[in-house]
mmCIF file of N, CA and C in Angstrom:
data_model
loop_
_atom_site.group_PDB
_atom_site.id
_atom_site.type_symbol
_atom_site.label_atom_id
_atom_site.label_comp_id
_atom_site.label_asym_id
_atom_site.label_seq_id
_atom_site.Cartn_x
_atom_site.Cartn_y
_atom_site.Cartn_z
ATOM 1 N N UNK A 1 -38.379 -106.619 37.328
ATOM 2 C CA UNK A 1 -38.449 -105.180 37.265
ATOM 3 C C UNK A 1 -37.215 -104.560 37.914
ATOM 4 N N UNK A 2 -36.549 -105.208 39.108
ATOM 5 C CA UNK A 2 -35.516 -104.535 39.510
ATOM 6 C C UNK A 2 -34.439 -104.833 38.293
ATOM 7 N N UNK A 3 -34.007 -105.939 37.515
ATOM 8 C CA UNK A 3 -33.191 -106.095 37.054
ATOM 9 C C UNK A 3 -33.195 -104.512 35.870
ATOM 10 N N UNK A 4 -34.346 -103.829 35.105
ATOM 11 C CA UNK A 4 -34.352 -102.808 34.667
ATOM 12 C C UNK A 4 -33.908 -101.781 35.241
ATOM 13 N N UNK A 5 -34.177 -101.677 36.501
ATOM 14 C CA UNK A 5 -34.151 -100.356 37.237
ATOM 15 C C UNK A 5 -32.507 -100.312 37.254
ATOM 16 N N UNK A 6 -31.840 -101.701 37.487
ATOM 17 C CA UNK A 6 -30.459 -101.638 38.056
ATOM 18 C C UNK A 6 -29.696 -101.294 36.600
ATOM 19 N N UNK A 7 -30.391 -101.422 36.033
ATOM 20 C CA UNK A 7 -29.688 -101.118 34.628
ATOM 21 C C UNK A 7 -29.895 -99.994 33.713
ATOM 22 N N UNK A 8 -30.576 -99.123 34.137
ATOM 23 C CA UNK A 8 -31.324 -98.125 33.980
ATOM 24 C C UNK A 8 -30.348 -97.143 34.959
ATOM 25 N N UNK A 9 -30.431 -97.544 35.873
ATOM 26 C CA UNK A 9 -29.255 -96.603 37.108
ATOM 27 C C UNK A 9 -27.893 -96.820 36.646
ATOM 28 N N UNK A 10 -27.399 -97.925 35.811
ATOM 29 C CA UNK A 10 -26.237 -97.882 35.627
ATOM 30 C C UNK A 10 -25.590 -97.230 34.464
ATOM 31 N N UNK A 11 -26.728 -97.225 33.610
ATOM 32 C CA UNK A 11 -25.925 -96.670 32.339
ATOM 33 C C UNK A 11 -26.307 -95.219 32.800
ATOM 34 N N UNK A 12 -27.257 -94.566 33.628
ATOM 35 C CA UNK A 12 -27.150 -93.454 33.848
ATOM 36 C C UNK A 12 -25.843 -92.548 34.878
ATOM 37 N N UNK A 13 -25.625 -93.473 35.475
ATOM 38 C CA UNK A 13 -24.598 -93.357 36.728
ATOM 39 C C UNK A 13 -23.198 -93.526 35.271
ATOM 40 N N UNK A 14 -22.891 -93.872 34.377
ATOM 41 C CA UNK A 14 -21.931 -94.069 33.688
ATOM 42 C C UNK A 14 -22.191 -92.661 32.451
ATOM 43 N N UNK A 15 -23.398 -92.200 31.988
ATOM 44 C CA UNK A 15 -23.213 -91.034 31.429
ATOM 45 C C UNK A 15 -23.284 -90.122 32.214
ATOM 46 N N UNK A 16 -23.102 -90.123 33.616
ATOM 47 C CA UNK A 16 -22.894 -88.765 34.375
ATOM 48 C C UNK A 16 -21.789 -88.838 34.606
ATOM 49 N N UNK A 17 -21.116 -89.853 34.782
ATOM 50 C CA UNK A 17 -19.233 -89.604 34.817
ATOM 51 C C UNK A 17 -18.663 -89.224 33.669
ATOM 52 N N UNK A 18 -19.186 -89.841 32.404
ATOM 53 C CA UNK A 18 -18.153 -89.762 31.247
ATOM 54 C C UNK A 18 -18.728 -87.738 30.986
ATOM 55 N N UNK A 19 -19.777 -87.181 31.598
ATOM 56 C CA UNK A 19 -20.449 -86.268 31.782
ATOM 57 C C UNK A 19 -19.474 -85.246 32.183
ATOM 58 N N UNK A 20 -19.313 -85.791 33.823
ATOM 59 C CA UNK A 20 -18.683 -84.906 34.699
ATOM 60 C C UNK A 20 -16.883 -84.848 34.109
ATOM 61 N N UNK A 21 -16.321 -86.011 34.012
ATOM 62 C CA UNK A 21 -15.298 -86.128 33.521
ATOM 63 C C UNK A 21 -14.550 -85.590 32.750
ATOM 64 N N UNK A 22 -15.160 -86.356 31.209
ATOM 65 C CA UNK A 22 -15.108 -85.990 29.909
ATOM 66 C C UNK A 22 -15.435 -84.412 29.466
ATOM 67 N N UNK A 23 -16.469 -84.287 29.601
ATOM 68 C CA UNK A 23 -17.193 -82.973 28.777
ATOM 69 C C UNK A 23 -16.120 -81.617 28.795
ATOM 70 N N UNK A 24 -15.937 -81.165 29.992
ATOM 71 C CA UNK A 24 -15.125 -80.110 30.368
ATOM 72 C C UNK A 24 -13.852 -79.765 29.209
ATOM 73 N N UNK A 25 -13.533 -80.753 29.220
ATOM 74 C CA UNK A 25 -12.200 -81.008 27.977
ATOM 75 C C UNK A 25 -12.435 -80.068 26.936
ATOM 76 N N UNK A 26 -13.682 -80.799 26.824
ATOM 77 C CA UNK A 26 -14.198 -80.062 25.102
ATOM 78 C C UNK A 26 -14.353 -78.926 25.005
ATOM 79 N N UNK A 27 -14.777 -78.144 26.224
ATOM 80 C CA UNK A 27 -14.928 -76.897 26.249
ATOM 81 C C UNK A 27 -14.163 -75.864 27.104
ATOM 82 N N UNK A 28 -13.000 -76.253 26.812
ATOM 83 C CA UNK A 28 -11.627 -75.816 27.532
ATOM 84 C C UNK A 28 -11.244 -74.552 27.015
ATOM 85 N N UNK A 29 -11.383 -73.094 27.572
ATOM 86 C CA UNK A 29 -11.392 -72.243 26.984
ATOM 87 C C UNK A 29 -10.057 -71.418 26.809
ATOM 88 N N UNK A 30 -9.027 -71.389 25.747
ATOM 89 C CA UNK A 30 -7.659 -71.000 26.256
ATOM 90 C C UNK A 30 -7.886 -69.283 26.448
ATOM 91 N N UNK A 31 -6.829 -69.159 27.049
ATOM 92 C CA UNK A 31 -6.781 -67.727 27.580
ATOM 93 C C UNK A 31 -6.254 -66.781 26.830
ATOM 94 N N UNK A 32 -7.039 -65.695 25.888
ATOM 95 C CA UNK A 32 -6.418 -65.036 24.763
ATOM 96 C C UNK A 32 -5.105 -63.554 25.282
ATOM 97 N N UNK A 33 -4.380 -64.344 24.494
ATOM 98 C CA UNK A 33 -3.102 -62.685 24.644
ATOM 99 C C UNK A 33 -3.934 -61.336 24.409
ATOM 100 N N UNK A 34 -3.920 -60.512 25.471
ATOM 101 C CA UNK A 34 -4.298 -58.943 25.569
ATOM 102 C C UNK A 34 -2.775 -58.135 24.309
ATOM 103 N N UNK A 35 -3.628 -57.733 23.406
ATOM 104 C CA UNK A 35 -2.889 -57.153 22.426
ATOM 105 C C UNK A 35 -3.534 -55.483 22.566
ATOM 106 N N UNK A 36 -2.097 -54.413 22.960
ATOM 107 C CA UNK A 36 -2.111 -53.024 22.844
ATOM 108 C C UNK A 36 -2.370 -52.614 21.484
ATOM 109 N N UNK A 37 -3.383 -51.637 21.252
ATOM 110 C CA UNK A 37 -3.890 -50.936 20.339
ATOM 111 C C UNK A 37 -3.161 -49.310 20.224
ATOM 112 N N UNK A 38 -2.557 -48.998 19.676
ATOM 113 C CA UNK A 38 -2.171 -47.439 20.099
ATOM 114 C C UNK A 38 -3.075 -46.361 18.520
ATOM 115 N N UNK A 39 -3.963 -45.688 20.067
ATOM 116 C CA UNK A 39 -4.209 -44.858 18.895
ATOM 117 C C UNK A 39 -3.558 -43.152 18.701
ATOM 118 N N UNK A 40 -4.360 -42.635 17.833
ATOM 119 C CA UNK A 40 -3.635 -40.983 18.058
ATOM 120 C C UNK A 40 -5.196 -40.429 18.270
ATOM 121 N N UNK A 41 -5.221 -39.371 19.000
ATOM 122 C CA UNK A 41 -6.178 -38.196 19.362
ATOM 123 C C UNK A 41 -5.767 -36.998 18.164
ATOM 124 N N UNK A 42 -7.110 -36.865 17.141
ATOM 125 C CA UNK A 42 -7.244 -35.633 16.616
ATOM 126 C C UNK A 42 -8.028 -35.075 17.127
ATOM 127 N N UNK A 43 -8.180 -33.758 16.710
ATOM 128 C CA UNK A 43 -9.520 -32.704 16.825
ATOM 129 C C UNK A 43 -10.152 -33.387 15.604
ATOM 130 N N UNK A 44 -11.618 -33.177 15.508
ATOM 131 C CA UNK A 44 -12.069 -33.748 14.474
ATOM 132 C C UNK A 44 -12.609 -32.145 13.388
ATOM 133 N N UNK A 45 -11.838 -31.333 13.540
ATOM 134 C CA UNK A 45 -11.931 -29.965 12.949
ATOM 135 C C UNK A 45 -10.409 -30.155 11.204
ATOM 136 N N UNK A 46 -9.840 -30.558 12.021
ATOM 137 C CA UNK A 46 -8.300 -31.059 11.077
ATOM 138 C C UNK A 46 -8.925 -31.503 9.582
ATOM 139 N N UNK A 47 -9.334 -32.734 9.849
ATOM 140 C CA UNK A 47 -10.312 -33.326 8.666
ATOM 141 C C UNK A 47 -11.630 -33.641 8.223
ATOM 142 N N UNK A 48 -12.685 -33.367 8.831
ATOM 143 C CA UNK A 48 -13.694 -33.189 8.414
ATOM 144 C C UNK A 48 -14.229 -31.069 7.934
ATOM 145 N N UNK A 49 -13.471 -30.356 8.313
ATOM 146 C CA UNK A 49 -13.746 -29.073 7.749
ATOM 147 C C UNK A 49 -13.585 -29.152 6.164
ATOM 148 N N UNK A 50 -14.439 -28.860 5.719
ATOM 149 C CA UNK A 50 -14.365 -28.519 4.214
ATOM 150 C C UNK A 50 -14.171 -27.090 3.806
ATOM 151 N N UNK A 51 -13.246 -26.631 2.919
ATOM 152 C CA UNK A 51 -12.958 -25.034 2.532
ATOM 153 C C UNK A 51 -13.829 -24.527 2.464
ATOM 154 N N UNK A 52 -13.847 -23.236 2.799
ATOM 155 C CA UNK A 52 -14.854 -22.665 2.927
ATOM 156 C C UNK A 52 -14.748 -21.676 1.678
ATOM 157 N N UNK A 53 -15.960 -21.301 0.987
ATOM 158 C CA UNK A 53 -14.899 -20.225 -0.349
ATOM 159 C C UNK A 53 -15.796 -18.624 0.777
ATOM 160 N N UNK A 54 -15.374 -17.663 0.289
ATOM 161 C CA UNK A 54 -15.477 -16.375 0.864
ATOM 162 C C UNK A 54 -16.277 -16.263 0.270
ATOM 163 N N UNK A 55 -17.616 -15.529 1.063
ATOM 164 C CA UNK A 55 -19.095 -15.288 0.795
ATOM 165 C C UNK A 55 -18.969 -13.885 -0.003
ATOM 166 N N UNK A 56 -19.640 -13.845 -1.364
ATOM 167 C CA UNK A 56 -19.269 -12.300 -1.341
ATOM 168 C C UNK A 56 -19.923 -11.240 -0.837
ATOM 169 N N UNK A 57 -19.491 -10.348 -0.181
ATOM 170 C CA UNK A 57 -20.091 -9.216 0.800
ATOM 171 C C UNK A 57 -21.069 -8.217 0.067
ATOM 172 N N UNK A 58 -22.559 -8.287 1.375
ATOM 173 C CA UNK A 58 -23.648 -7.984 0.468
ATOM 174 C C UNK A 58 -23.358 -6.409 0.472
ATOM 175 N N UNK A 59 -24.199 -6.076 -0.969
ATOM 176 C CA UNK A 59 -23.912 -4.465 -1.243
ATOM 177 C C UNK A 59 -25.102 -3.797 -0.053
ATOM 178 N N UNK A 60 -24.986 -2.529 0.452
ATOM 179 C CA UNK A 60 -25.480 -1.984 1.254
ATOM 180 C C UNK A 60 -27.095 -1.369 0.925
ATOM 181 N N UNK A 61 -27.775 -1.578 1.591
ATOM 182 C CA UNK A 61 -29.324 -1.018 0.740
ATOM 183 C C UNK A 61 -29.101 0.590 1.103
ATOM 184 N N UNK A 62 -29.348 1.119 0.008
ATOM 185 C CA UNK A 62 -29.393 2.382 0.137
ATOM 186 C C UNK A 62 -30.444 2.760 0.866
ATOM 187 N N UNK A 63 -30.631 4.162 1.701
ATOM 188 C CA UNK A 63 -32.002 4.034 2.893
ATOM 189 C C UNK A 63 -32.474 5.398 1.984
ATOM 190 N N UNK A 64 -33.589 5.375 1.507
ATOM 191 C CA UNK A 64 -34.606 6.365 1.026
ATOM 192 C C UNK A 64 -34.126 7.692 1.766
ATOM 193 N N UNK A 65 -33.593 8.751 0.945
ATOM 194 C CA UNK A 65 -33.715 10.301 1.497
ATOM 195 C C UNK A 65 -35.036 10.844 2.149
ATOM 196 N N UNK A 66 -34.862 11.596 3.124
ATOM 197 C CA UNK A 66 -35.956 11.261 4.091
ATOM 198 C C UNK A 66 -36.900 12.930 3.247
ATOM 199 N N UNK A 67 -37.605 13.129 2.870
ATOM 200 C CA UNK A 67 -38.673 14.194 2.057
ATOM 201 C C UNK A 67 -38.537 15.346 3.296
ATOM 202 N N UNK A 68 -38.115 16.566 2.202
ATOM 203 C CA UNK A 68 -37.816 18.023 3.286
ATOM 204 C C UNK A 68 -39.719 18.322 3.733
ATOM 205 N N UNK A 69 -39.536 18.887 4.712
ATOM 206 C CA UNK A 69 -40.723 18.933 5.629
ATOM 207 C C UNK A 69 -40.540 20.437 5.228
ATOM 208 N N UNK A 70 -41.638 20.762 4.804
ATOM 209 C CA UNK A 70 -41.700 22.570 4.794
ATOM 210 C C UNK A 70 -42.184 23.229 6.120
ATOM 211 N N UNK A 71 -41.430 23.848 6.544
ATOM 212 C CA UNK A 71 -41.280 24.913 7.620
ATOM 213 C C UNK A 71 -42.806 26.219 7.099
ATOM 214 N N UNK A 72 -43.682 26.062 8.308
ATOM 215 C CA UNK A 72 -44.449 26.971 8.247
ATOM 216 C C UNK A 72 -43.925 28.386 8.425
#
């Protein structure tokens, strides 16, 4: 039974090195170039306004002549 155990500890003791060792490699993360973006600032009035056409101006309601009141 020990001869298992010792062999059991060894191949484990050998995938924790090739573990600790090895692995890191693979996941070696390179360091990406910071690339400047230049933007421009509009008002957002410039291009999203759509023409407007001129409303045509309402005609005036005429107001009822007010009925002469006869004087006693």
């Amino acid at each position: 039974m020990l001869r298992y155990a010792l062999i059991s500890f060894g191949l484990h003791f050998v995938l924790f090195l090739i573990a600790w060792f090895g692995l890191p490699d693979l996941f070696e993360e390179t360091p990406m170039d910071l690339q400047s973006i230049s933007v421009e600032v509009v008002t957002v009035d410039e291009f999203s306004a759509a023409p407007t056409k001129a409303l045509p101006k309402p005609e005036p309601k005429e107001k009822p002549k007010p009925k002469p009141v006869a004087k006693p």
